[in-house]
Amino acid sequence: MTSSEITKILIVNRGEIALRVIRTCRDLGIRTVAVYSDPDRTAPHVLMADEAYRIGPAPSSESYLKTDRILDVARRSGADAVHPGYGFLSENAGFAEACGKAGIVFIGPRPSAIRSMGDKTAARALMEKAGVPMAPGTTDAVADAAEGQAVAEDIGFPVLIKAAAGGGGKGMRIVSVGSEFAGAMSTAQSEARSAFGDDRVFIEKYIKSPRHIEFQVLADNHGNTIHLFERECSIQRRHQKVIEEAPSSLLSPELRATMGEAAVAAARTVDYTGVGTVEFLVDEDMNFYFMEMNTRLQVEHPVTEMITGLDLVEQQIRVAEGHALSLSQNDVQMNGHSIECRVYAEDPSSNFLPAPGKLARHSPPMGPGVRVDAGVEEGGEVMMHYDPMISKVVTWGETRTRAIARMIRALREYEIAGVTTTIPFCSFVMHHPAFVGGNFSTHFVDEHFSPEMIAPSSEDDLVRALAAVKSVDDESVPEANVGVPDSGSSNGEWKSRTQRR
Ligand code: MV4
């Protein structure tokens, strides 16, 4: 592949990731094009890009997922490449293919790599051939309940029934005894059918209290594939990651090297190019198993940037231009420790109920070792149409302890009014002995968290929030509402609650 310079990138996304991509484009002198839905007309990504085009009404199915309109904007604006961000069209092989046909560079892997990894049974078959460790199970979809149950008896219970078209936990069922197999399989199949239009399921041995550890890989079009170490992503709820860090405190240098090689082998098997993530589960005996590969830039990529000093979006663009990687595996060094807390407009005291609304105040933390990637500004709105993530607070420290201390400081400094946020929950995790001691699994939230554990807001917070809200002035706010724990309702009325921590 010959290299050809990219001069203008269409960013097919919104919120913090659109801003993230625009910033690197600016660093590199690349012009940027934004697309927006009606309610995003004045959103930060629209204001920051060099030009912006309307693509439709609020629902993503009629805007950020409309491939024909997006390709039309690419042509009209003269963009030579599209960056899909994460979510939306980022893992849509058909879209990647359509870009290629239109002569526009898709900043991501080849459609064939997206397809192979998108089908979890195809991925398992490929990984088996490549010798990447996997949980015992099937590499084909199971034909019927009788066959499935026989396989399950053979593997030994408990087993997990997973959707071939799945990922991220949808259509998954744990089965502990043979008598429950047929029922669980039929539930998993109908869930998979309605979620993905594909009811194929396969079986894996259920790994009991695993850690979720994923490796960042980076590959060019010249046969070079390296890894940029791992991210620990075990702190999640309902398959939604909340806190990530790099490196993982669980891995020895030896295991890190072994898993890194497995991740590189996984990527090579599908001729991967660009940045990608190979997810593993690590069990209590430190065995690791391939779970899936995400063929996109991930939300949590900043922790990798913080410990490697690399800009992953820049790396994506360089690879898309056809350049060979500028570093080899030995050039990649790990420095210090980084933690990311995702701040959502959700109420941790009401089962993380989404709490969309207007940000009456948004004053993110700053200072040494703190990076905040936010998608909304003060006065802006978190809309129910889209992901309720407000921002990502990322800290760096020479050690894990220092990174945690900085996160605690940053979370205290963060002022948000107008919507309820997960900041108090993040703060709870940062102080928890199991988290601090590195003794946790993917079950951390279920095992250690309940809503009462979040302290009510202090007088100080109340006064500060009230002052902030008053200065915003547009709507009068009943004093009694400020700082009062959310009763659960999230839609409709204007909210003005300060965070509790
Ligand atoms: C597993 C597992 C245990 N054993 N596979 C969840 C989402 C999807 N990526 C796969 N997932 C899991 N697969 C086997 N063989 C446990 C999970 C799982 C999980 C994995 C990572 C992070 C959080 C999780 C929460 C519940 C279940």
Short mmCIF file of C-alpha atoms and ligand atoms in Angstrom, two decimals:
data_model
loop_
_atom_site.label_atom_id
_atom_site.label_comp_id
_atom_site.label_asym_id
_atom_site.label_seq_id
_atom_site.Cartn_x
_atom_site.Cartn_y
_atom_site.Cartn_z
CA MET A 1 0.00 0.00 0.00
CA THR A 2 1.29 3.42 -0.92
CA SER A 3 0.80 6.26 1.51
CA SER A 4 -1.53 9.12 0.71
CA GLU A 5 -1.96 12.10 2.97
CA ILE A 6 -5.35 12.69 4.58
CA THR A 7 -6.24 16.39 4.58
CA LYS A 8 -9.88 16.43 5.66
CA ILE A 9 -11.72 14.03 7.98
CA LEU A 10 -15.46 13.62 8.42
CA ILE A 11 -16.21 12.63 12.00
CA VAL A 12 -19.31 10.44 12.09
CA ASN A 13 -20.05 10.81 15.78
CA ARG A 14 -20.99 13.28 18.50
CA GLY A 15 -20.07 14.11 22.09
CA GLU A 16 -16.69 13.62 23.69
CA ILE A 17 -15.30 11.22 21.09
CA ALA A 18 -16.04 13.62 18.23
CA LEU A 19 -14.17 16.36 20.14
CA ARG A 20 -11.35 13.92 20.89
CA VAL A 21 -10.87 13.17 17.18
CA ILE A 22 -11.17 16.83 16.13
CA ARG A 23 -8.40 17.78 18.59
CA THR A 24 -5.90 15.36 17.08
CA CYS A 25 -6.87 16.51 13.58
CA ARG A 26 -6.05 20.05 14.71
CA ASP A 27 -2.70 18.88 16.06
CA LEU A 28 -1.94 17.33 12.69
CA GLY A 29 -3.23 20.18 10.53
CA ILE A 30 -6.11 18.11 9.16
CA ARG A 31 -9.41 19.86 8.44
CA THR A 32 -12.56 18.52 10.11
CA VAL A 33 -16.18 18.03 9.12
CA ALA A 34 -18.95 17.37 11.66
CA VAL A 35 -22.41 15.93 11.15
CA TYR A 36 -25.32 16.62 13.49
CA SER A 37 -28.90 15.75 14.29
CA ASP A 38 -31.46 18.51 14.92
CA PRO A 39 -31.02 18.75 18.72
CA ASP A 40 -27.21 18.76 18.23
CA ARG A 41 -27.35 21.87 16.01
CA THR A 42 -25.24 23.86 18.50
CA ALA A 43 -23.46 20.95 20.20
CA PRO A 44 -19.74 21.34 21.00
CA HIS A 45 -18.60 19.02 18.19
CA VAL A 46 -20.48 21.15 15.66
CA LEU A 47 -18.93 24.36 16.97
CA MET A 48 -15.44 22.92 17.10
CA ALA A 49 -15.30 21.38 13.62
CA ASP A 50 -14.29 23.47 10.60
CA GLU A 51 -17.65 22.77 8.93
CA ALA A 52 -20.84 20.93 9.87
CA TYR A 53 -23.77 19.34 8.06
CA ARG A 54 -27.24 18.41 9.27
CA ILE A 55 -28.09 14.74 8.74
CA GLY A 56 -31.54 14.35 10.28
CA PRO A 57 -33.78 14.35 13.36
CA ALA A 58 -32.83 13.25 16.89
CA PRO A 59 -33.11 9.44 16.73
CA SER A 60 -29.72 7.98 15.75
CA SER A 61 -31.47 5.62 13.34
CA GLU A 62 -32.46 8.74 11.38
CA SER A 63 -29.19 10.64 11.76
CA TYR A 64 -25.88 9.23 13.02
CA LEU A 65 -26.69 5.83 11.52
CA LYS A 66 -27.90 7.07 8.12
CA THR A 67 -25.09 5.82 5.91
CA ASP A 68 -26.39 7.29 2.65
CA ARG A 69 -26.68 10.81 4.10
CA ILE A 70 -23.28 10.51 5.75
CA LEU A 71 -21.60 9.39 2.52
CA ASP A 72 -23.35 12.24 0.77
CA VAL A 73 -21.82 14.70 3.26
CA ALA A 74 -18.41 13.08 2.73
CA ARG A 75 -18.69 13.73 -1.02
CA ARG A 76 -20.13 17.25 -0.71
CA SER A 77 -17.51 18.35 1.83
CA GLY A 78 -14.60 16.80 -0.05
CA ALA A 79 -13.49 14.76 2.96
CA ASP A 80 -10.94 12.11 2.05
CA ALA A 81 -11.56 10.00 5.16
CA VAL A 82 -14.19 9.25 7.80
CA HIS A 83 -13.54 8.58 11.47
CA PRO A 84 -16.41 6.63 13.06
CA GLY A 85 -15.44 7.04 16.75
CA TYR A 86 -17.03 4.31 18.87
CA GLY A 87 -20.60 3.04 18.81
CA PHE A 88 -22.85 4.09 15.90
CA LEU A 89 -21.21 2.91 12.62
CA SER A 90 -17.78 2.09 14.06
CA GLU A 91 -18.16 -1.70 13.76
CA ASN A 92 -20.45 -1.78 10.75
CA ALA A 93 -18.63 -3.72 8.02
CA GLY A 94 -21.17 -2.62 5.41
CA PHE A 95 -20.46 1.03 6.13
CA ALA A 96 -16.69 0.49 6.00
CA GLU A 97 -17.17 -1.22 2.64
CA ALA A 98 -19.41 1.55 1.31
CA CYS A 99 -16.76 4.13 2.24
CA GLY A 100 -14.16 2.18 0.27
CA LYS A 101 -16.47 1.96 -2.75
CA ALA A 102 -17.02 5.72 -2.59
CA GLY A 103 -13.27 6.30 -2.57
CA ILE A 104 -13.25 7.51 1.02
CA VAL A 105 -10.83 6.07 3.57
CA PHE A 106 -12.56 4.40 6.51
CA ILE A 107 -10.33 5.02 9.53
CA GLY A 108 -10.48 1.54 10.97
CA PRO A 109 -9.79 -2.06 10.05
CA ARG A 110 -10.77 -3.80 6.83
CA PRO A 111 -14.45 -4.84 6.50
CA SER A 112 -13.37 -8.50 6.58
CA ALA A 113 -11.71 -8.04 10.00
CA ILE A 114 -14.82 -6.32 11.37
CA ARG A 115 -16.96 -9.19 10.03
CA SER A 116 -14.78 -12.02 11.35
CA MET A 117 -14.66 -10.56 14.85
CA GLY A 118 -18.33 -9.55 14.80
CA ASP A 119 -19.37 -13.18 14.44
CA LYS A 120 -18.29 -14.68 17.78
CA THR A 121 -18.34 -18.28 16.51
CA ALA A 122 -16.23 -17.37 13.46
CA ALA A 123 -13.86 -15.53 15.81
CA ARG A 124 -13.60 -18.59 18.09
CA ALA A 125 -12.80 -20.84 15.13
CA LEU A 126 -10.06 -18.43 13.98
CA MET A 127 -8.61 -18.07 17.48
CA GLU A 128 -8.52 -21.83 17.93
CA LYS A 129 -6.50 -22.14 14.73
CA ALA A 130 -4.17 -19.37 15.90
CA GLY A 131 -3.61 -21.08 19.25
CA VAL A 132 -5.07 -18.23 21.32
CA PRO A 133 -6.35 -19.66 24.63
CA MET A 134 -10.15 -19.80 24.92
CA ALA A 135 -12.66 -21.08 27.44
CA PRO A 136 -13.71 -24.65 26.54
CA GLY A 137 -16.78 -24.60 24.30
CA THR A 138 -18.08 -24.81 20.76
CA THR A 139 -16.63 -23.11 17.69
CA ASP A 140 -19.89 -23.57 15.82
CA ALA A 141 -23.41 -22.52 16.63
CA VAL A 142 -25.26 -25.35 18.38
CA ALA A 143 -27.97 -26.89 16.21
CA ASP A 144 -30.55 -27.67 18.90
CA ALA A 145 -31.07 -28.01 22.65
CA ALA A 146 -30.22 -31.72 22.70
CA GLU A 147 -26.84 -31.15 21.05
CA GLY A 148 -26.21 -28.12 23.25
CA GLN A 149 -27.01 -29.99 26.43
CA ALA A 150 -24.73 -32.85 25.44
CA VAL A 151 -21.88 -30.38 24.85
CA ALA A 152 -22.63 -28.70 28.19
CA GLU A 153 -22.57 -32.06 30.07
CA ASP A 154 -19.25 -32.73 28.39
CA ILE A 155 -17.70 -29.35 29.32
CA GLY A 156 -19.20 -29.47 32.80
CA PHE A 157 -21.60 -26.98 34.39
CA PRO A 158 -21.91 -24.07 34.81
CA VAL A 159 -21.85 -23.05 31.15
CA LEU A 160 -22.70 -19.83 29.39
CA ILE A 161 -24.92 -19.69 26.32
CA LYS A 162 -23.85 -16.74 24.16
CA ALA A 163 -25.22 -15.18 20.98
CA ALA A 164 -22.99 -15.62 17.91
CA ALA A 165 -23.94 -12.12 16.76
CA GLY A 166 -23.66 -10.79 20.32
CA GLY A 167 -21.03 -9.08 22.38
CA GLY A 168 -21.37 -6.85 25.37
CA GLY A 169 -23.51 -9.39 27.21
CA LYS A 170 -26.74 -9.37 25.21
CA GLY A 171 -28.43 -12.74 24.74
CA MET A 172 -26.25 -14.42 27.38
CA ARG A 173 -27.54 -17.11 29.78
CA ILE A 174 -25.78 -18.98 32.57
CA VAL A 175 -26.87 -22.61 32.97
CA SER A 176 -25.98 -24.50 36.15
CA VAL A 177 -27.84 -27.81 35.68
CA GLY A 178 -28.77 -29.91 32.66
CA SER A 179 -32.48 -29.71 33.35
CA GLU A 180 -32.41 -25.95 32.77
CA PHE A 181 -30.49 -26.07 29.50
CA ALA A 182 -33.30 -26.27 26.94
CA GLY A 183 -35.28 -23.42 28.51
CA ALA A 184 -32.20 -21.18 28.80
CA MET A 185 -31.22 -21.87 25.20
CA SER A 186 -34.62 -20.95 23.88
CA THR A 187 -34.60 -17.68 25.91
CA ALA A 188 -31.09 -16.86 24.67
CA GLN A 189 -32.16 -17.57 21.09
CA SER A 190 -35.21 -15.34 21.18
CA GLU A 191 -33.20 -12.53 22.84
CA ALA A 192 -30.56 -12.87 20.14
CA ARG A 193 -33.16 -12.93 17.39
CA SER A 194 -34.80 -9.70 18.53
CA ALA A 195 -31.52 -7.92 19.33
CA PHE A 196 -29.46 -8.98 16.30
CA GLY A 197 -31.85 -10.65 13.85
CA ASP A 198 -29.68 -13.76 14.22
CA ASP A 199 -30.58 -16.48 16.71
CA ARG A 200 -27.41 -18.58 16.52
CA VAL A 201 -25.93 -19.37 19.94
CA PHE A 202 -22.80 -21.16 21.14
CA ILE A 203 -21.56 -22.50 24.46
CA GLU A 204 -18.61 -21.68 26.70
CA LYS A 205 -17.56 -22.93 30.09
CA TYR A 206 -18.57 -20.25 32.61
CA ILE A 207 -15.57 -18.59 34.24
CA LYS A 208 -16.68 -17.82 37.81
CA SER A 209 -15.04 -14.68 39.19
CA PRO A 210 -12.97 -13.35 36.33
CA ARG A 211 -11.12 -10.14 35.73
CA HIS A 212 -11.81 -8.40 32.44
CA ILE A 213 -8.44 -7.46 31.00
CA GLU A 214 -8.11 -6.16 27.46
CA PHE A 215 -5.03 -5.54 25.32
CA GLN A 216 -4.67 -2.57 23.02
CA VAL A 217 -3.24 -3.59 19.67
CA LEU A 218 -1.92 -1.46 16.83
CA ALA A 219 -1.19 -2.70 13.32
CA ASP A 220 -0.20 -1.18 9.99
CA ASN A 221 -0.67 -2.32 6.39
CA HIS A 222 2.91 -3.56 6.16
CA GLY A 223 2.64 -6.58 8.43
CA ASN A 224 3.66 -4.88 11.69
CA THR A 225 1.47 -5.62 14.70
CA ILE A 226 2.27 -4.58 18.26
CA HIS A 227 0.41 -4.22 21.56
CA LEU A 228 0.28 -1.22 23.86
CA PHE A 229 -0.22 -3.19 27.08
CA GLU A 230 -3.49 -3.80 28.85
CA ARG A 231 -6.43 -2.08 30.47
CA GLU A 232 -8.17 -3.45 33.53
CA CYS A 233 -11.94 -3.11 32.98
CA SER A 234 -13.44 -5.32 35.69
CA ILE A 235 -15.31 -2.51 37.45
CA GLN A 236 -18.54 -2.43 35.46
CA ARG A 237 -22.26 -2.81 35.98
CA ARG A 238 -24.63 -4.55 33.59
CA HIS A 239 -21.84 -4.78 30.98
CA GLN A 240 -21.33 -1.02 31.17
CA LYS A 241 -17.75 -0.19 32.18
CA VAL A 242 -17.49 2.45 34.88
CA ILE A 243 -13.83 2.53 35.87
CA GLU A 244 -10.82 1.42 33.86
CA GLU A 245 -7.11 1.54 34.52
CA ALA A 246 -3.77 0.79 32.95
CA PRO A 247 -1.82 -1.25 33.69
CA SER A 248 -3.74 -4.01 35.52
CA SER A 249 -2.42 -4.61 39.02
CA LEU A 250 -3.07 -8.33 38.49
CA LEU A 251 -0.50 -9.04 35.79
CA SER A 252 3.12 -10.01 36.30
CA PRO A 253 5.52 -8.83 33.58
CA GLU A 254 5.65 -12.44 32.32
CA LEU A 255 1.87 -12.86 32.06
CA ARG A 256 1.65 -9.42 30.44
CA ALA A 257 4.13 -10.48 27.78
CA THR A 258 2.33 -13.78 27.18
CA MET A 259 -1.11 -12.19 26.92
CA GLY A 260 0.29 -9.41 24.74
CA GLU A 261 1.65 -11.99 22.32
CA ALA A 262 -1.73 -13.75 22.27
CA ALA A 263 -3.43 -10.43 21.51
CA VAL A 264 -1.03 -9.76 18.65
CA ALA A 265 -1.62 -13.29 17.31
CA ALA A 266 -5.39 -12.70 17.47
CA ALA A 267 -5.05 -9.46 15.48
CA ARG A 268 -2.73 -11.02 12.90
CA THR A 269 -5.21 -13.85 12.29
CA VAL A 270 -7.71 -11.40 10.78
CA ASP A 271 -5.07 -9.18 9.08
CA TYR A 272 -6.00 -6.45 11.49
CA THR A 273 -5.02 -2.84 10.79
CA GLY A 274 -5.32 0.24 12.96
CA VAL A 275 -6.14 0.20 16.66
CA GLY A 276 -8.16 -2.63 18.16
CA THR A 277 -8.78 -4.29 21.49
CA VAL A 278 -8.53 -7.96 22.37
CA GLU A 279 -10.62 -8.78 25.45
CA PHE A 280 -9.63 -11.57 27.79
CA LEU A 281 -11.04 -13.04 30.97
CA VAL A 282 -8.49 -14.03 33.60
CA ASP A 283 -9.66 -16.64 36.12
CA GLU A 284 -8.71 -17.10 39.77
CA ASP A 285 -5.81 -19.38 38.80
CA MET A 286 -4.46 -16.74 36.40
CA ASN A 287 -5.50 -18.65 33.28
CA PHE A 288 -6.56 -16.32 30.52
CA TYR A 289 -9.17 -16.80 27.80
CA PHE A 290 -9.94 -14.88 24.61
CA MET A 291 -13.41 -13.36 24.85
CA GLU A 292 -13.84 -11.06 21.86
CA MET A 293 -12.11 -8.40 19.82
CA ASN A 294 -13.43 -4.86 19.51
CA THR A 295 -12.55 -3.50 16.11
CA ARG A 296 -12.70 0.19 17.01
CA LEU A 297 -11.17 2.90 19.18
CA GLN A 298 -12.58 2.38 22.67
CA VAL A 299 -14.04 4.76 25.22
CA GLU A 300 -11.26 3.90 27.67
CA HIS A 301 -8.35 4.46 25.26
CA PRO A 302 -7.04 7.50 27.21
CA VAL A 303 -5.58 5.38 30.03
CA THR A 304 -3.38 3.68 27.42
CA GLU A 305 -2.38 7.09 26.06
CA MET A 306 -1.47 8.25 29.57
CA ILE A 307 0.94 5.36 30.25
CA THR A 308 2.45 5.11 26.75
CA GLY A 309 2.59 8.78 25.75
CA LEU A 310 1.04 7.89 22.38
CA ASP A 311 -1.94 9.55 20.69
CA LEU A 312 -4.07 6.63 19.50
CA VAL A 313 -6.12 8.75 17.09
CA GLU A 314 -2.91 9.98 15.49
CA GLN A 315 -1.78 6.36 15.17
CA GLN A 316 -5.10 5.48 13.51
CA ILE A 317 -4.73 8.30 11.01
CA ARG A 318 -1.10 7.45 10.21
CA VAL A 319 -2.00 3.82 9.56
CA ALA A 320 -4.97 4.88 7.41
CA GLU A 321 -2.60 7.03 5.36
CA GLY A 322 -0.58 3.90 4.68
CA HIS A 323 2.43 4.67 6.87
CA ALA A 324 4.38 1.92 8.58
CA LEU A 325 4.31 2.01 12.39
CA SER A 326 6.96 4.33 13.74
CA LEU A 327 7.62 2.07 16.72
CA SER A 328 8.40 -1.55 17.33
CA GLN A 329 7.26 -3.56 20.36
CA ASN A 330 10.47 -2.78 22.25
CA ASP A 331 10.01 0.95 21.71
CA VAL A 332 6.72 0.94 23.59
CA GLN A 333 7.36 1.71 27.23
CA MET A 334 4.94 1.80 30.10
CA ASN A 335 5.27 4.78 32.43
CA GLY A 336 3.27 5.13 35.65
CA HIS A 337 -0.39 4.35 36.16
CA SER A 338 -3.63 5.79 34.84
CA ILE A 339 -7.27 5.53 35.93
CA GLU A 340 -10.44 6.59 34.13
CA CYS A 341 -13.79 7.29 35.78
CA ARG A 342 -16.77 7.62 33.47
CA VAL A 343 -19.17 10.31 34.62
CA TYR A 344 -22.72 9.54 33.55
CA ALA A 345 -25.94 11.49 33.99
CA GLU A 346 -27.37 8.59 35.98
CA ASP A 347 -28.56 8.28 39.54
CA PRO A 348 -26.47 5.75 41.48
CA SER A 349 -28.97 5.89 44.35
CA SER A 350 -31.81 4.83 42.01
CA ASN A 351 -30.28 1.85 40.27
CA PHE A 352 -28.36 4.10 37.88
CA LEU A 353 -31.54 5.41 36.30
CA PRO A 354 -30.64 7.75 33.43
CA ALA A 355 -30.98 11.38 34.54
CA PRO A 356 -30.90 13.50 31.38
CA GLY A 357 -31.17 17.25 31.67
CA LYS A 358 -29.41 20.56 31.34
CA LEU A 359 -25.98 21.12 32.88
CA ALA A 360 -26.67 24.25 34.93
CA ARG A 361 -23.08 24.09 36.02
CA HIS A 362 -20.13 22.17 34.60
CA SER A 363 -16.73 22.89 36.06
CA PRO A 364 -14.36 19.99 35.46
CA PRO A 365 -11.25 19.32 37.54
CA MET A 366 -7.84 20.43 36.34
CA GLY A 367 -4.26 20.42 37.52
CA PRO A 368 -1.33 18.02 37.50
CA GLY A 369 -2.03 14.56 36.13
CA VAL A 370 -5.68 15.21 35.29
CA ARG A 371 -7.31 14.96 31.85
CA VAL A 372 -11.02 15.39 31.27
CA ASP A 373 -12.64 14.42 27.98
CA ALA A 374 -16.12 15.93 28.11
CA GLY A 375 -18.81 15.97 25.46
CA VAL A 376 -21.08 18.57 26.98
CA GLU A 377 -20.46 22.10 28.16
CA GLU A 378 -22.09 24.19 30.88
CA GLY A 379 -25.54 25.17 29.63
CA GLY A 380 -25.61 22.13 27.34
CA GLU A 381 -27.93 19.21 27.63
CA VAL A 382 -27.55 15.48 28.22
CA MET A 383 -30.29 14.08 25.99
CA MET A 384 -32.20 10.87 26.45
CA HIS A 385 -31.72 10.12 22.76
CA TYR A 386 -28.04 9.37 23.22
CA ASP A 387 -25.51 7.83 25.61
CA PRO A 388 -25.82 9.62 28.99
CA MET A 389 -22.05 9.88 29.47
CA ILE A 390 -21.04 13.44 30.38
CA SER A 391 -17.29 13.00 30.52
CA LYS A 392 -14.32 10.84 31.37
CA VAL A 393 -12.02 11.90 34.17
CA VAL A 394 -8.58 10.43 33.61
CA THR A 395 -5.71 10.69 36.06
CA TRP A 396 -2.05 9.74 35.91
CA GLY A 397 0.37 9.02 38.75
CA GLU A 398 3.79 7.47 39.12
CA THR A 399 2.15 4.66 41.05
CA ARG A 400 -1.38 3.25 41.28
CA THR A 401 -1.73 4.78 44.74
CA ARG A 402 -0.85 8.23 43.41
CA ALA A 403 -3.26 7.83 40.46
CA ILE A 404 -6.06 6.93 42.92
CA ALA A 405 -5.22 9.89 45.18
CA ARG A 406 -5.37 12.20 42.19
CA MET A 407 -8.70 10.72 41.12
CA ILE A 408 -10.14 11.35 44.59
CA ARG A 409 -8.91 14.93 44.39
CA ALA A 410 -10.27 15.39 40.84
CA LEU A 411 -13.71 13.97 41.70
CA ARG A 412 -13.99 16.32 44.69
CA GLU A 413 -13.06 19.27 42.51
CA TYR A 414 -15.63 18.42 39.82
CA GLU A 415 -18.73 20.62 40.06
CA ILE A 416 -21.83 19.61 38.19
CA ALA A 417 -25.32 20.95 38.84
CA GLY A 418 -28.56 20.34 37.00
CA VAL A 419 -28.25 16.59 36.58
CA THR A 420 -27.52 13.74 38.96
CA THR A 421 -24.22 12.04 38.18
CA THR A 422 -22.23 8.92 38.98
CA ILE A 423 -19.42 10.97 40.56
CA PRO A 424 -20.35 9.82 44.11
CA PHE A 425 -20.27 6.22 42.93
CA CYS A 426 -16.82 6.69 41.38
CA SER A 427 -15.66 8.26 44.60
CA PHE A 428 -17.06 5.29 46.56
CA VAL A 429 -15.02 2.90 44.41
CA MET A 430 -11.82 4.94 44.77
CA HIS A 431 -12.10 4.67 48.57
CA HIS A 432 -13.11 1.01 48.70
CA PRO A 433 -10.49 -1.29 50.31
CA ALA A 434 -11.13 -4.04 47.73
CA PHE A 435 -10.48 -1.62 44.87
CA VAL A 436 -7.51 0.00 46.57
CA GLY A 437 -6.07 -3.43 47.39
CA GLY A 438 -6.61 -4.73 43.86
CA ASN A 439 -8.90 -7.49 45.16
CA PHE A 440 -11.84 -7.42 42.80
CA SER A 441 -13.51 -9.19 39.89
CA THR A 442 -16.24 -8.35 37.39
CA HIS A 443 -18.65 -8.89 40.30
CA PHE A 444 -17.28 -5.92 42.29
CA VAL A 445 -20.38 -3.72 41.99
CA ASP A 446 -22.82 -6.53 42.88
CA GLU A 447 -20.66 -7.65 45.78
CA HIS A 448 -19.74 -4.30 47.30
CA PHE A 449 -22.16 -1.58 46.30
CA SER A 450 -25.60 -0.62 47.51
CA PRO A 451 -27.21 2.82 47.16
CA GLU A 452 -27.09 3.70 50.89
CA MET A 453 -23.31 3.66 50.71
CA ILE A 454 -23.30 7.02 48.99
CA ALA A 455 -23.06 9.82 51.53
CA PRO A 456 -25.62 12.61 51.35
CA SER A 457 -24.30 15.92 50.09
CA SER A 458 -22.65 18.25 52.57
CA GLU A 459 -23.91 21.70 53.48
CA ASP A 460 -20.99 23.10 51.57
CA ASP A 461 -22.04 21.37 48.35
CA LEU A 462 -25.59 22.65 48.80
CA VAL A 463 -24.52 26.24 49.16
CA ARG A 464 -22.18 26.01 46.20
CA ALA A 465 -24.73 24.36 43.95
CA LEU A 466 -27.43 26.82 44.89
CA ALA A 467 -25.16 29.75 44.11
CA ALA A 468 -24.25 28.18 40.79
CA VAL A 469 -27.84 27.50 39.89
CA LYS A 470 -28.93 31.04 40.82
CA SER A 471 -26.25 32.51 38.61
CA VAL A 472 -27.60 30.55 35.69
CA ASP A 473 -30.83 32.43 36.33
CA ASP A 474 -33.09 31.41 33.44
CA GLU A 475 -35.48 29.25 35.43
CA SER A 476 -36.27 29.72 39.11
CA VAL A 477 -35.44 26.72 41.19
CA PRO A 478 -37.31 25.72 44.32
CA GLU A 479 -34.70 25.73 47.05
CA ALA A 480 -35.95 22.46 48.49
CA ASN A 481 -35.02 20.60 45.33
CA VAL A 482 -31.36 21.37 45.58
CA GLY A 483 -29.35 18.52 46.97
CA VAL A 484 -32.35 16.36 47.65
CA PRO A 485 -31.75 12.79 46.64
CA ASP A 486 -33.53 11.89 43.43
CA SER A 487 -36.77 10.07 44.03
CA GLY A 488 -36.30 8.21 40.79
CA SER A 489 -38.16 10.14 38.14
CA SER A 490 -35.85 11.28 35.42
CA ASN A 491 -37.88 12.85 32.69
CA GLY A 492 -39.77 16.05 32.51
CA GLU A 493 -39.11 18.51 35.28
CA TRP A 494 -36.06 20.68 35.38
CA LYS A 495 -33.63 19.21 37.87
CA SER A 496 -31.12 20.90 40.08
CA ARG A 497 -29.47 18.44 42.36
CA THR A 498 -25.89 18.64 43.33
CA GLN A 499 -23.77 15.54 43.42
CA ARG A 500 -23.55 13.69 46.69
CA ARG A 501 -20.28 12.20 47.76
C1 MV4 B 1 -17.96 -14.78 29.97
C2 MV4 B 1 -18.02 -14.76 31.38
C3 MV4 B 1 -17.65 -15.90 32.05
N1 MV4 B 1 -17.26 -16.99 31.36
N2 MV4 B 1 -17.57 -15.89 29.33
C4 MV4 B 1 -19.88 -10.47 29.30
C5 MV4 B 1 -19.96 -9.65 28.07
C6 MV4 B 1 -19.35 -10.43 26.98
N3 MV4 B 1 -18.28 -9.65 26.41
C7 MV4 B 1 -18.85 -11.68 27.59
N4 MV4 B 1 -19.11 -11.60 28.99
C8 MV4 B 1 -18.75 -12.61 29.83
N5 MV4 B 1 -18.31 -13.73 29.23
C9 MV4 B 1 -17.24 -16.97 30.03
N6 MV4 B 1 -16.87 -18.07 29.36
C10 MV4 B 1 -18.42 -13.60 32.00
C11 MV4 B 1 -18.80 -12.52 31.23
C12 MV4 B 1 -19.20 -11.37 31.99
C13 MV4 B 1 -18.41 -10.23 32.05
C14 MV4 B 1 -17.23 -10.12 31.34
C15 MV4 B 1 -16.46 -8.98 31.41
C16 MV4 B 1 -16.88 -7.92 32.21
C17 MV4 B 1 -18.03 -8.01 32.90
C18 MV4 B 1 -18.82 -9.15 32.83
C19 MV4 B 1 -20.00 -9.21 33.55
C20 MV4 B 1 -20.77 -10.33 33.49
C21 MV4 B 1 -20.37 -11.40 32.69
#
